[in-house]
Amino acid sequence: MIDAALLDWYDRHARVLPWRTGPAARKRGERPDPYRVWLSEVMLQQTTVATVTPRYARFLELFPTVEALAAAPVEDVLAEWAGLGYYARARNLHKCAQVVAGEHGGVFPQTEEGLLALPGIGAYTAAAIAAIAFDEPAVVMDGNIERVMARLFAVETPLPDAKPVLRDHAASLTPDKRPGDYAQALMDLGATICTPRNPACALCPLREKCIAQKNAIQADLPRKKKKAAKPTRFGTAFHITRKGDGAVLLVRRPDKGLLGGMLAFPATEWGERADAEPPIKAAWLKADEPVRHTFTHFHLEMDVWMVTVSDAAARKAQKALQGEWHPDPAMAGLPTVFRKVLDVTNRDK
DNA sequence: AAAACGGGGGG
DNA sequence: CCCCCAGTTTT
């Protein structure tokens, strides 16, 4: 009966989100566009609805179909992804579009298994697309649903060990009817009622069925193993302006590793200390404050060195660094840490 | 099984 | 400051 109570709640309280088709369209038997469902799901991986909403609209305007996305240069896709993080998502998104457009005639596979075989689509995303776009009763498991299941069934085993048990519970509840709405209802519930802290149990449509709530332990679930502390790394970024036209030198980072494939300012490796060996001899000016930024597994403190050079020195620098000149780096699609570098140079000039 | 991989918002 | 977010891929 969980699914009935939940769907009833969803019909009354569903969030209006740009990648969702409204209840009216569903009544007419329309299915959502798989391309849009896929795009939204990839964008939403480890990324909040608030962050995704404006970016989803922009992306869709630029790349309205899977064919358009497949035909675009990957650099354009990465530039559009700038600031969203986890840039492998953008490279895989582009790769996936090319597979779908080139090998599947532009049509997404309709089964969980077929979707899972595509780049950038893992267990969660395959299940979500199958359920939402193709009405398949797939077991959708994300962070929200894990939390809801942990509370509903009072699972006290810490994550990630609890994952198989939580999945079994979720599978036992997944309905054959409206599986896409059911999955989205569970995620909405996790996002708005069954929140990580201070869950609003008084408003919860599943309150009567929640064992954790009955035992007053819901705020302590799900338990999690705690994670390692982040070390701090140091480095230096170089902001080189070409005197003639004011263009700024940027480099393309290698596909593998942190910020893979993204444009960046030339910089040292990030390590134990900021050992600045400038790429060219020039009258460098050091910014007053370093850029501070936190990545998934370390903090970064990066000094910023600036210089404006003659066109001859500019050619030398470009050759040494294998860079490209950009008239306006603010428009180039820089990841956040290098956008911060840009902010520092604007402030100190 | 564990680590790599971004960034922003909430408490 | 720590935690969390519609996770996936690589090691």
mmCIF file of C-alpha atoms (C1' of nucleotides) in Angstrom:
data_model
loop_
_atom_site.group_PDB
_atom_site.id
_atom_site.type_symbol
_atom_site.label_atom_id
_atom_site.label_comp_id
_atom_site.label_asym_id
_atom_site.label_seq_id
_atom_site.Cartn_x
_atom_site.Cartn_y
_atom_site.Cartn_z
ATOM 1 C CA MET A 1 0.000 0.000 0.000
ATOM 2 C CA ILE A 2 3.083 2.170 0.194
ATOM 3 C CA ASP A 3 2.955 2.917 -3.510
ATOM 4 C CA ALA A 4 -0.691 4.008 -3.446
ATOM 5 C CA ALA A 5 -0.149 6.393 -0.521
ATOM 6 C CA LEU A 6 2.971 7.761 -2.145
ATOM 7 C CA LEU A 7 1.439 8.266 -5.602
ATOM 8 C CA ASP A 8 -1.554 9.972 -4.045
ATOM 9 C CA TRP A 9 0.807 12.355 -2.252
ATOM 10 C CA TYR A 10 2.773 12.876 -5.463
ATOM 11 C CA ASP A 11 -0.335 13.771 -7.432
ATOM 12 C CA ARG A 12 -1.001 16.535 -4.942
ATOM 13 C CA HIS A 13 2.525 17.742 -4.121
ATOM 14 C CA ALA A 14 4.845 16.910 -7.035
ATOM 15 C CA ARG A 15 7.459 19.578 -7.660
ATOM 16 C CA VAL A 16 7.172 21.283 -11.021
ATOM 17 C CA LEU A 17 10.504 20.649 -12.743
ATOM 18 C CA PRO A 18 11.429 21.501 -16.329
ATOM 19 C CA TRP A 19 12.307 17.917 -17.294
ATOM 20 C CA ARG A 20 8.993 16.546 -16.049
ATOM 21 C CA THR A 21 5.868 16.212 -18.147
ATOM 22 C CA GLY A 22 2.809 17.394 -16.265
ATOM 23 C CA PRO A 23 -0.071 15.181 -15.140
ATOM 24 C CA ALA A 24 -2.195 16.410 -18.072
ATOM 25 C CA ALA A 25 0.292 15.107 -20.632
ATOM 26 C CA ARG A 26 0.523 11.804 -18.778
ATOM 27 C CA LYS A 27 -3.260 11.453 -18.848
ATOM 28 C CA ARG A 28 -3.138 11.859 -22.628
ATOM 29 C CA GLY A 29 -0.726 8.935 -22.664
ATOM 30 C CA GLU A 30 2.285 10.986 -23.716
ATOM 31 C CA ARG A 31 5.728 9.785 -22.716
ATOM 32 C CA PRO A 32 8.529 12.179 -21.881
ATOM 33 C CA ASP A 33 11.308 12.680 -24.448
ATOM 34 C CA PRO A 34 14.038 10.113 -23.578
ATOM 35 C CA TYR A 35 16.720 12.599 -24.643
ATOM 36 C CA ARG A 36 15.513 15.103 -22.066
ATOM 37 C CA VAL A 37 15.107 12.502 -19.364
ATOM 38 C CA TRP A 38 18.638 11.243 -20.006
ATOM 39 C CA LEU A 39 20.108 14.755 -20.048
ATOM 40 C CA SER A 40 18.392 15.716 -16.813
ATOM 41 C CA GLU A 41 19.428 12.505 -15.068
ATOM 42 C CA VAL A 42 23.090 12.895 -16.007
ATOM 43 C CA MET A 43 23.078 16.549 -14.976
ATOM 44 C CA LEU A 44 21.460 15.619 -11.678
ATOM 45 C CA GLN A 45 24.136 13.060 -10.787
ATOM 46 C CA GLN A 46 25.520 14.367 -7.462
ATOM 47 C CA THR A 47 24.144 17.798 -8.350
ATOM 48 C CA THR A 48 21.217 19.637 -6.801
ATOM 49 C CA VAL A 49 17.968 20.511 -8.569
ATOM 50 C CA ALA A 50 18.614 24.205 -7.867
ATOM 51 C CA THR A 51 21.967 24.077 -9.649
ATOM 52 C CA VAL A 52 20.709 22.020 -12.570
ATOM 53 C CA THR A 53 17.488 23.884 -13.382
ATOM 54 C CA PRO A 54 18.949 26.935 -15.184
ATOM 55 C CA ARG A 55 21.786 24.934 -16.717
ATOM 56 C CA TYR A 56 19.407 22.326 -18.127
ATOM 57 C CA ALA A 57 17.427 24.993 -19.969
ATOM 58 C CA ARG A 58 20.556 26.546 -21.490
ATOM 59 C CA PHE A 59 21.977 23.209 -22.511
ATOM 60 C CA LEU A 60 18.778 22.128 -24.188
ATOM 61 C CA GLU A 61 18.611 25.364 -26.140
ATOM 62 C CA LEU A 62 22.124 24.821 -27.453
ATOM 63 C CA PHE A 63 21.747 21.062 -28.032
ATOM 64 C CA PRO A 64 18.025 20.394 -28.574
ATOM 65 C CA THR A 65 18.339 16.807 -29.828
ATOM 66 C CA VAL A 66 20.644 13.851 -29.429
ATOM 67 C CA GLU A 67 21.746 14.366 -33.050
ATOM 68 C CA ALA A 68 22.640 18.001 -32.376
ATOM 69 C CA LEU A 69 24.642 16.993 -29.326
ATOM 70 C CA ALA A 70 26.430 14.202 -31.195
ATOM 71 C CA ALA A 71 27.375 16.571 -34.022
ATOM 72 C CA ALA A 72 28.811 19.250 -31.716
ATOM 73 C CA PRO A 73 32.542 19.486 -30.972
ATOM 74 C CA VAL A 74 33.258 18.014 -27.539
ATOM 75 C CA GLU A 75 34.975 21.302 -26.599
ATOM 76 C CA ASP A 76 31.637 23.094 -26.966
ATOM 77 C CA VAL A 77 29.932 20.564 -24.735
ATOM 78 C CA LEU A 78 32.645 20.910 -22.079
ATOM 79 C CA ALA A 79 32.414 24.707 -22.209
ATOM 80 C CA GLU A 80 28.678 24.464 -21.645
ATOM 81 C CA TRP A 81 29.294 22.092 -18.709
ATOM 82 C CA ALA A 82 31.783 24.481 -17.073
ATOM 83 C CA GLY A 83 30.975 25.059 -13.407
ATOM 84 C CA LEU A 84 28.848 21.919 -13.079
ATOM 85 C CA GLY A 85 31.715 19.672 -12.001
ATOM 86 C CA TYR A 86 32.463 15.990 -12.604
ATOM 87 C CA TYR A 87 33.501 16.773 -16.148
ATOM 88 C CA ALA A 88 33.750 13.106 -17.143
ATOM 89 C CA ARG A 89 29.966 13.365 -17.216
ATOM 90 C CA ALA A 90 30.151 15.821 -20.104
ATOM 91 C CA ARG A 91 32.678 13.763 -22.053
ATOM 92 C CA ASN A 92 30.602 10.616 -21.518
ATOM 93 C CA LEU A 93 27.415 12.497 -22.373
ATOM 94 C CA HIS A 94 28.900 13.473 -25.705
ATOM 95 C CA LYS A 95 30.232 9.962 -26.318
ATOM 96 C CA CYS A 96 26.842 8.503 -25.443
ATOM 97 C CA ALA A 97 25.084 10.877 -27.837
ATOM 98 C CA GLN A 98 27.395 9.737 -30.629
ATOM 99 C CA VAL A 99 26.678 6.074 -29.886
ATOM 100 C CA VAL A 100 22.912 6.649 -29.794
ATOM 101 C CA ALA A 101 22.922 8.835 -32.915
ATOM 102 C CA GLY A 102 25.424 6.691 -34.822
ATOM 103 C CA GLU A 103 24.654 3.115 -33.776
ATOM 104 C CA HIS A 104 21.045 3.232 -32.613
ATOM 105 C CA GLY A 105 19.577 5.493 -35.273
ATOM 106 C CA GLY A 106 19.045 8.262 -32.746
ATOM 107 C CA VAL A 107 16.761 6.112 -30.595
ATOM 108 C CA PHE A 108 17.632 5.355 -26.967
ATOM 109 C CA PRO A 109 17.527 1.699 -25.863
ATOM 110 C CA GLN A 110 14.308 1.093 -23.929
ATOM 111 C CA THR A 111 15.557 -1.498 -21.458
ATOM 112 C CA GLU A 112 17.597 -1.044 -18.312
ATOM 113 C CA GLU A 113 20.210 -3.435 -19.685
ATOM 114 C CA GLY A 114 20.513 -1.604 -22.995
ATOM 115 C CA LEU A 115 20.822 1.755 -21.266
ATOM 116 C CA LEU A 116 23.405 0.433 -18.811
ATOM 117 C CA ALA A 117 25.722 -0.393 -21.705
ATOM 118 C CA LEU A 118 25.995 3.281 -22.701
ATOM 119 C CA PRO A 119 28.813 5.583 -21.528
ATOM 120 C CA GLY A 120 28.039 7.556 -18.371
ATOM 121 C CA ILE A 121 24.913 5.551 -17.594
ATOM 122 C CA GLY A 122 25.252 3.492 -14.407
ATOM 123 C CA ALA A 123 22.813 1.548 -12.269
ATOM 124 C CA TYR A 124 20.849 4.557 -11.066
ATOM 125 C CA THR A 125 20.544 6.377 -14.382
ATOM 126 C CA ALA A 126 19.626 3.245 -16.349
ATOM 127 C CA ALA A 127 16.834 2.443 -13.911
ATOM 128 C CA ALA A 128 15.616 6.040 -13.798
ATOM 129 C CA ILE A 129 15.420 6.419 -17.583
ATOM 130 C CA ALA A 130 13.784 2.999 -18.001
ATOM 131 C CA ALA A 131 11.135 3.886 -15.410
ATOM 132 C CA ILE A 132 10.498 7.526 -16.311
ATOM 133 C CA ALA A 133 10.817 7.464 -20.086
ATOM 134 C CA PHE A 134 9.759 3.881 -20.872
ATOM 135 C CA ASP A 135 7.420 2.904 -18.042
ATOM 136 C CA GLU A 136 9.586 -0.060 -17.010
ATOM 137 C CA PRO A 137 9.225 -1.183 -13.363
ATOM 138 C CA ALA A 138 12.948 -0.715 -12.691
ATOM 139 C CA VAL A 139 14.271 -0.442 -9.137
ATOM 140 C CA VAL A 140 15.567 3.124 -8.915
ATOM 141 C CA MET A 141 18.136 3.696 -6.151
ATOM 142 C CA ASP A 142 19.648 7.081 -5.381
ATOM 143 C CA GLY A 143 20.732 8.834 -2.209
ATOM 144 C CA ASN A 144 17.210 10.024 -1.426
ATOM 145 C CA ILE A 145 15.646 6.607 -1.850
ATOM 146 C CA GLU A 146 18.379 4.962 0.218
ATOM 147 C CA ARG A 147 17.569 7.342 3.057
ATOM 148 C CA VAL A 148 13.817 6.769 2.774
ATOM 149 C CA MET A 149 14.270 2.983 2.777
ATOM 150 C CA ALA A 150 16.700 3.106 5.700
ATOM 151 C CA ARG A 151 14.076 4.949 7.742
ATOM 152 C CA LEU A 152 11.009 3.095 6.516
ATOM 153 C CA PHE A 153 12.599 -0.239 7.483
ATOM 154 C CA ALA A 154 14.862 1.060 10.291
ATOM 155 C CA VAL A 155 18.031 -0.285 8.705
ATOM 156 C CA GLU A 156 20.836 0.467 11.147
ATOM 157 C CA THR A 157 23.704 -1.003 9.129
ATOM 158 C CA PRO A 158 25.933 1.888 8.012
ATOM 159 C CA LEU A 159 26.297 2.833 4.358
ATOM 160 C CA PRO A 160 27.715 1.706 2.033
ATOM 161 C CA ASP A 161 27.391 -1.799 3.558
ATOM 162 C CA ALA A 162 23.617 -1.359 3.759
ATOM 163 C CA LYS A 163 23.164 -0.795 0.027
ATOM 164 C CA PRO A 164 22.124 -4.371 -0.911
ATOM 165 C CA VAL A 165 19.577 -4.541 1.913
ATOM 166 C CA LEU A 166 18.153 -1.116 1.039
ATOM 167 C CA ARG A 167 17.867 -2.153 -2.568
ATOM 168 C CA ASP A 168 15.983 -5.316 -1.595
ATOM 169 C CA HIS A 169 13.522 -3.234 0.403
ATOM 170 C CA ALA A 170 13.085 -0.823 -2.511
ATOM 171 C CA ALA A 171 12.531 -3.728 -4.905
ATOM 172 C CA SER A 172 9.825 -5.140 -2.629
ATOM 173 C CA LEU A 173 7.889 -1.870 -2.959
ATOM 174 C CA THR A 174 8.395 -0.954 -6.627
ATOM 175 C CA PRO A 175 5.018 -1.074 -8.408
ATOM 176 C CA ASP A 176 4.222 -2.177 -11.966
ATOM 177 C CA LYS A 177 1.983 0.840 -12.515
ATOM 178 C CA ARG A 178 3.433 4.318 -12.941
ATOM 179 C CA PRO A 179 6.973 3.234 -11.964
ATOM 180 C CA GLY A 180 8.426 6.531 -13.204
ATOM 181 C CA ASP A 181 6.077 8.625 -11.097
ATOM 182 C CA TYR A 182 6.663 6.290 -8.172
ATOM 183 C CA ALA A 183 10.451 6.749 -8.378
ATOM 184 C CA GLN A 184 10.139 10.495 -8.702
ATOM 185 C CA ALA A 185 7.666 10.563 -5.819
ATOM 186 C CA LEU A 186 10.183 8.778 -3.601
ATOM 187 C CA MET A 187 12.893 11.235 -4.614
ATOM 188 C CA ASP A 188 10.585 14.216 -4.003
ATOM 189 C CA LEU A 189 9.741 12.769 -0.617
ATOM 190 C CA GLY A 190 13.434 12.478 0.217
ATOM 191 C CA ALA A 191 14.128 15.998 -0.998
ATOM 192 C CA THR A 192 11.265 17.777 0.742
ATOM 193 C CA ILE A 193 9.991 15.665 3.683
ATOM 194 C CA CYS A 194 12.355 12.817 4.506
ATOM 195 C CA THR A 195 15.368 15.149 4.514
ATOM 196 C CA PRO A 196 18.820 14.239 5.886
ATOM 197 C CA ARG A 197 18.326 16.508 8.895
ATOM 198 C CA ASN A 198 15.118 17.525 10.644
ATOM 199 C CA PRO A 199 12.783 15.323 8.597
ATOM 200 C CA ALA A 200 9.237 16.682 8.510
ATOM 201 C CA CYS A 201 7.612 13.472 9.702
ATOM 202 C CA ALA A 202 4.383 15.268 10.612
ATOM 203 C CA LEU A 203 3.797 15.910 6.918
ATOM 204 C CA CYS A 204 4.919 12.492 5.680
ATOM 205 C CA PRO A 205 2.385 10.367 3.793
ATOM 206 C CA LEU A 206 4.278 7.239 4.938
ATOM 207 C CA ARG A 207 4.488 8.200 8.612
ATOM 208 C CA GLU A 208 2.266 5.345 9.804
ATOM 209 C CA LYS A 209 4.415 2.791 7.973
ATOM 210 C CA CYS A 210 7.816 4.100 9.041
ATOM 211 C CA ILE A 211 9.562 1.910 11.588
ATOM 212 C CA ALA A 212 12.301 4.458 12.342
ATOM 213 C CA GLN A 213 9.676 7.100 13.085
ATOM 214 C CA LYS A 214 7.866 4.639 15.343
ATOM 215 C CA ASN A 215 11.115 4.051 17.251
ATOM 216 C CA ALA A 216 12.116 7.746 17.157
ATOM 217 C CA ILE A 217 15.444 6.989 15.491
ATOM 218 C CA GLN A 218 14.670 8.481 12.055
ATOM 219 C CA ALA A 219 17.045 11.422 12.545
ATOM 220 C CA ASP A 220 19.948 9.002 13.099
ATOM 221 C CA LEU A 221 19.366 7.088 9.841
ATOM 222 C CA PRO A 222 20.878 6.213 7.540
ATOM 223 C CA ARG A 223 24.097 5.665 9.447
ATOM 224 C CA LYS A 224 27.270 6.258 7.450
ATOM 225 C CA LYS A 225 30.888 5.366 7.781
ATOM 226 C CA LYS A 226 32.819 8.582 8.185
ATOM 227 C CA LYS A 227 35.241 9.689 5.544
ATOM 228 C CA ALA A 228 38.896 10.679 5.564
ATOM 229 C CA ALA A 229 39.999 14.276 6.132
ATOM 230 C CA LYS A 230 41.103 16.334 3.115
ATOM 231 C CA PRO A 231 44.771 17.337 2.811
ATOM 232 C CA THR A 232 45.778 20.777 1.456
ATOM 233 C CA ARG A 233 47.773 21.118 -1.759
ATOM 234 C CA PHE A 234 49.509 24.155 -3.189
ATOM 235 C CA GLY A 235 50.352 25.501 -6.629
ATOM 236 C CA THR A 236 50.641 28.543 -8.884
ATOM 237 C CA ALA A 237 48.556 29.706 -11.849
ATOM 238 C CA PHE A 238 49.892 32.034 -14.562
ATOM 239 C CA HIS A 239 47.769 34.750 -16.161
ATOM 240 C CA ILE A 240 49.521 35.925 -19.333
ATOM 241 C CA THR A 241 48.073 38.808 -21.359
ATOM 242 C CA ARG A 242 49.219 39.589 -24.901
ATOM 243 C CA LYS A 243 49.920 43.298 -25.184
ATOM 244 C CA GLY A 244 48.725 43.812 -28.761
ATOM 245 C CA ASP A 245 45.104 42.711 -28.409
ATOM 246 C CA GLY A 246 44.707 41.889 -24.716
ATOM 247 C CA ALA A 247 44.102 38.192 -25.362
ATOM 248 C CA VAL A 248 44.825 35.767 -22.506
ATOM 249 C CA LEU A 249 46.629 32.420 -22.747
ATOM 250 C CA LEU A 250 44.680 29.300 -21.778
ATOM 251 C CA VAL A 251 45.611 25.625 -21.984
ATOM 252 C CA ARG A 252 43.542 22.483 -22.527
ATOM 253 C CA ARG A 253 43.935 19.978 -19.690
ATOM 254 C CA PRO A 254 44.446 16.303 -20.540
ATOM 255 C CA ASP A 255 41.304 14.156 -20.805
ATOM 256 C CA LYS A 256 42.374 11.981 -17.898
ATOM 257 C CA GLY A 257 42.353 13.203 -14.323
ATOM 258 C CA LEU A 258 41.055 16.266 -12.514
ATOM 259 C CA LEU A 259 39.154 18.801 -14.666
ATOM 260 C CA GLY A 260 39.874 16.512 -17.614
ATOM 261 C CA GLY A 261 39.468 18.124 -21.022
ATOM 262 C CA MET A 262 38.695 21.554 -19.594
ATOM 263 C CA LEU A 263 40.262 24.882 -20.474
ATOM 264 C CA ALA A 264 42.476 26.313 -17.727
ATOM 265 C CA PHE A 265 45.158 28.827 -16.949
ATOM 266 C CA PRO A 266 48.659 27.446 -17.257
ATOM 267 C CA ALA A 267 49.586 26.173 -13.797
ATOM 268 C CA THR A 268 52.101 24.121 -11.866
ATOM 269 C CA GLU A 269 51.258 20.682 -10.561
ATOM 270 C CA TRP A 270 49.440 20.810 -7.234
ATOM 271 C CA GLY A 271 51.588 19.368 -4.464
ATOM 272 C CA GLU A 272 53.069 19.798 -1.014
ATOM 273 C CA ARG A 273 54.275 23.343 -1.677
ATOM 274 C CA ALA A 274 53.891 26.245 -4.113
ATOM 275 C CA ASP A 275 57.183 26.026 -5.984
ATOM 276 C CA ALA A 276 56.740 28.650 -8.666
ATOM 277 C CA GLU A 277 58.911 28.160 -11.718
ATOM 278 C CA PRO A 278 57.438 30.703 -14.162
ATOM 279 C CA PRO A 279 57.026 29.379 -17.710
ATOM 280 C CA ILE A 280 58.730 32.457 -19.217
ATOM 281 C CA LYS A 281 61.043 35.157 -17.960
ATOM 282 C CA ALA A 282 59.040 38.358 -17.425
ATOM 283 C CA ALA A 283 58.141 41.030 -14.899
ATOM 284 C CA TRP A 284 55.577 38.944 -13.000
ATOM 285 C CA LEU A 285 53.188 40.482 -10.506
ATOM 286 C CA LYS A 286 51.913 38.192 -7.740
ATOM 287 C CA ALA A 287 48.295 38.581 -6.600
ATOM 288 C CA ASP A 288 47.827 39.595 -2.972
ATOM 289 C CA GLU A 289 45.643 36.649 -2.052
ATOM 290 C CA PRO A 290 45.875 33.026 -3.217
ATOM 291 C CA VAL A 291 42.848 31.318 -4.711
ATOM 292 C CA ARG A 292 41.261 28.834 -2.302
ATOM 293 C CA HIS A 293 39.167 26.005 -3.621
ATOM 294 C CA THR A 294 38.032 22.618 -2.352
ATOM 295 C CA PHE A 295 37.795 19.560 -4.576
ATOM 296 C CA THR A 296 36.304 16.198 -3.679
ATOM 297 C CA HIS A 297 39.399 14.929 -1.922
ATOM 298 C CA PHE A 298 41.706 17.904 -1.215
ATOM 299 C CA HIS A 299 41.846 21.631 -0.509
ATOM 300 C CA LEU A 300 43.818 23.780 -2.924
ATOM 301 C CA GLU A 301 45.690 27.019 -2.285
ATOM 302 C CA MET A 302 46.932 28.475 -5.531
ATOM 303 C CA ASP A 303 49.062 31.587 -5.941
ATOM 304 C CA VAL A 304 48.307 33.704 -9.008
ATOM 305 C CA TRP A 305 51.032 35.346 -11.065
ATOM 306 C CA MET A 306 50.172 37.927 -13.719
ATOM 307 C CA VAL A 307 52.036 39.549 -16.553
ATOM 308 C CA THR A 308 51.437 41.436 -19.802
ATOM 309 C CA VAL A 309 53.980 40.632 -22.502
ATOM 310 C CA SER A 310 55.000 41.818 -25.961
ATOM 311 C CA ASP A 311 53.686 39.922 -28.955
ATOM 312 C CA ALA A 312 57.092 38.338 -29.467
ATOM 313 C CA ALA A 313 57.238 37.056 -25.892
ATOM 314 C CA ALA A 314 53.624 35.986 -26.288
ATOM 315 C CA ARG A 315 54.530 33.706 -29.196
ATOM 316 C CA LYS A 316 57.288 32.189 -27.091
ATOM 317 C CA ALA A 317 54.928 31.567 -24.186
ATOM 318 C CA GLN A 318 52.289 29.989 -26.386
ATOM 319 C CA LYS A 319 54.832 27.626 -27.886
ATOM 320 C CA ALA A 320 56.282 26.666 -24.509
ATOM 321 C CA LEU A 321 52.882 26.035 -22.941
ATOM 322 C CA GLN A 322 51.017 24.675 -25.979
ATOM 323 C CA GLY A 323 48.265 27.165 -25.196
ATOM 324 C CA GLU A 324 45.625 29.093 -27.107
ATOM 325 C CA TRP A 325 44.785 32.808 -26.943
ATOM 326 C CA HIS A 326 41.331 33.827 -25.806
ATOM 327 C CA PRO A 327 39.990 37.367 -26.223
ATOM 328 C CA ASP A 328 37.733 36.992 -23.168
ATOM 329 C CA PRO A 329 38.534 34.110 -20.800
ATOM 330 C CA ALA A 330 35.361 34.862 -18.834
ATOM 331 C CA MET A 331 33.428 33.529 -21.821
ATOM 332 C CA ALA A 332 35.663 30.528 -22.498
ATOM 333 C CA GLY A 333 33.967 28.061 -20.138
ATOM 334 C CA LEU A 334 36.458 27.778 -17.304
ATOM 335 C CA PRO A 335 35.894 25.412 -14.374
ATOM 336 C CA THR A 336 35.222 27.179 -11.092
ATOM 337 C CA VAL A 337 38.740 27.080 -9.655
ATOM 338 C CA PHE A 338 40.075 28.920 -12.705
ATOM 339 C CA ARG A 339 37.168 31.315 -12.731
ATOM 340 C CA LYS A 340 38.344 32.227 -9.237
ATOM 341 C CA VAL A 341 41.821 32.848 -10.678
ATOM 342 C CA LEU A 342 40.262 35.217 -13.169
ATOM 343 C CA ASP A 343 38.405 37.021 -10.374
ATOM 344 C CA VAL A 344 41.674 37.529 -8.499
ATOM 345 C CA THR A 345 43.403 39.048 -11.525
ATOM 346 C CA ASN A 346 40.510 41.434 -12.095
ATOM 347 C CA ARG A 347 40.571 42.495 -8.451
ATOM 348 C CA ASP A 348 44.323 43.127 -8.295
ATOM 349 C CA LYS A 349 44.586 45.074 -11.497
ATOM 350 C "C1'" DA B 1 36.510 -2.571 -2.023
ATOM 351 C "C1'" DA B 2 38.319 1.932 -2.323
ATOM 352 C "C1'" DA B 3 39.609 6.028 -4.540
ATOM 353 C "C1'" DA B 4 39.000 9.568 -8.036
ATOM 354 C "C1'" DC B 5 36.106 12.887 -9.593
ATOM 355 C "C1'" DG B 6 33.319 19.370 -8.622
ATOM 356 C "C1'" DG B 7 30.824 22.426 -6.807
ATOM 357 C "C1'" DG B 8 27.298 24.779 -4.147
ATOM 358 C "C1'" DG B 9 24.024 25.204 -0.346
ATOM 359 C "C1'" DG B 10 22.391 24.213 4.422
ATOM 360 C "C1'" DG B 11 23.032 23.820 9.346
ATOM 361 C "C1'" DC C 1 33.434 23.418 9.375
ATOM 362 C "C1'" DC C 2 31.019 19.154 7.821
ATOM 363 C "C1'" DC C 3 27.361 16.937 5.246
ATOM 364 C "C1'" DC C 4 24.761 16.087 1.211
ATOM 365 C "C1'" DC C 5 23.309 16.030 -3.493
ATOM 366 C "C1'" DA C 6 18.414 11.994 -9.041
ATOM 367 C "C1'" DG C 7 26.478 8.608 -9.218
ATOM 368 C "C1'" DT C 8 29.985 6.626 -12.540
ATOM 369 C "C1'" DT C 9 34.385 5.007 -13.666
ATOM 370 C "C1'" DT C 10 38.864 3.524 -12.666
ATOM 371 C "C1'" DT C 11 42.198 1.377 -9.861
#
